Amino acid sequence: MQDILALQKMLLEAAMPFSIEKQSGELLAKLIRPYVDEIYTDNIGNVICHKKGPGMKLVFPAHRDVIGFMARNVTPSGAVKITSVGGHDASELVNTPIRFENGARGVIRKSCPESRGASGFGELYADIGAVSTSEAEKLVQPGDMAVFDFPCAKRGTRIMTPYADNLIGCITLLLAAQQLKECAHDVYFIFTVREEEGATGALVAAWNLDPDICIAVDVSDALDEPRSEQPRNIRLGGGPSITARDGSIHSPAVWEKLLDLAEEIGIVHQSESMPYGGTDASSFQENRKGAVTAVISIPTRGIHSPVEIYDTADVEGAAALIAAISAREFPVVMPDRRK
Amino acid sequence: MNLKDTLLRLTNTLGGSGKEFAVSYLVRDLVRAYVDKVEIDGFGCVIACKNSNDPEAKTVLLDAHIDQMVMVTTGITEDGFLRFIAQGFDPRQLYGADVLVETRRNGLIPGVVNTVPKVFNAAAAQSTVKVAELTVDIGYPRERVREMVSIGDYIYYANDTIELACDTVCGRAMDDRAGTAILLETARRISTMDVPVNVVFSFTPREETGGPGASLTGYLTKPDMAIAVDGSHAKCYAYSGEGSFDFDAGAIIGFGDHSYPAIAEALIAAAKAKNIPYVTNLIPAHSKTNAGRLEYAGLGIPTGVVEFPMRYAHSSVEIADINNLAMVSNLLTEFLMMGGTKQ
């Protein structure tokens, strides 16, 4: 099995927000190629990796786009005004290092430093250390994307990194594909684009593939940090979390089968339901005939912050579960067969 | 089975959004005798078709949703109480309510939602309670709760439907089992008639969560027009203002969003032809019915909205009037016999 930290570092260098996911797509295609039968990229940029088998059409989407920033314009003083790409909390971003797609580095500052935090992106700009406006304009053009510029570190089984969301989902699929010998289903691992922009990449894949079952792989909030009140019990190292519902409801029939399967083959796991959040699965369940869906999540602390933390044991558990689902008869109860 | 008995059976069957299969089977069994074909898909959508003898006939889809609002277990406290989410529920009614937990392995487990003795909480007792302050107590000692209940298990109000005076019934999930009963009654009525259109009855899951049910049935059956049948608000003691209708208003025909004028007008023509009481509901935006989903299903479907008046929506004591439901069924039957819209 490949080292998760090494994969995370490789992907971190390639990961970019929506519309420029090409590099990460090529990297993932290269990494998964030995383990699947065919790979192609669809019109919107999803990398679709097909491992042929009999049985139902089963897709595992994991999005490879990340949240980030977009340059709007360079001010006369050489500051680069930026805007948010995906769900950021502007009040937490001051003094965060970022990296533009062409490699230019910068840091997010606030235009009125006397107060703490920022009320919105209007107050934020990127200082790229340019000595003049003309130099700044050479380094960054309006429309250029930027990402968090933080390193990736490991301590024990824990990895701290930006963009666990959802590079870790992609890594989980890679690890699952490596373990998979024979498929009991017609399996597609999909590295999707544009999830952070409303799962529109997955919409295109859903329309083209029209699968029977979709199990999205993504991150979900670990709630084991010290807080006065915990609404849920999800923790790092407690195993992959199997989601009954998030912002949309998934299929209880699949959720129950996944819990049964995890218990049967001895994968430590957690069950989860929450009132918010969404994944690529929602796009798959609404399109054409609709796929019955489930979500397998890697518990992660600090989602959408520059330093997310996850546990590699949860990733390995998720990969083993996905490989087991793909390799085994997995009779999702289609009700009419239960007369 | 008559309309009231059908409705009692439907409302006393649990089917929270996403887990409607028990209702799906029941509906399938109830509708089977009246139609040419009935199927259930992987989501629990029941699609029942009655074909016209006319090979050129258009297809009309009638939709009612079969799911009901539900609470979901999200966590277990150290003391063994169940945390839950209750989207759309009024926490004032949850406080101290009898509930049922539908578990993965252990069947239905009764429980109650906690209260706080007023002696400890005199100030808070006067204010509004929040769901975050509530848990479900199922009586088991803390170490056994985790083996009995999984996070993700559904929680329902425990009360069965009761019959009140004058053919009214009261219980959970009138929204939209009453619409489901209207469709079943309509299917029964047209089963012996020569209907000039093909009719698809779509009993749809997941409406309460804005879920995809109706998008899928609309895509799969490709009807020429579709009508969503759902509950609307009847006037009651505490509220009789805008957006509420007389309890005996008859059919409530939607105009505006998700209502194509030709369909709304054909519904009114049908009501007038048979002297069926009706009122119009002006919906400037978002009918909050499955019509909003059906409208852009597949290549797009012209839609209409027909509602029945119901008191105390989204509570455990929703009240519907059987005679009024029968009038809505009359209207739909006449609409079908007139061939829907001519366009």
PDB file of C-alpha atoms in Angstrom, chain B residues 13 19 39 153 156 263 340:
ATOM      1  CA  THR B  13     -47.873   3.058   8.700  1.00  0.00           C
ATOM      2  CA  LYS B  19     -37.403   5.125   4.540  1.00  0.00           C
ATOM      3  CA  GLU B  39     -43.782  -0.928  -9.941  1.00  0.00           C
ATOM      4  CA  ASP B 153     -32.241   5.721  13.249  1.00  0.00           C
ATOM      5  CA  TYR B 156     -41.580   9.435  15.002  1.00  0.00           C
ATOM      6  CA  ILE B 263     -54.002  23.180 -16.505  1.00  0.00           C
ATOM      7  CA  GLY B 340     -56.748  16.925 -19.027  1.00  0.00           C
TER       8      GLY B 340
END
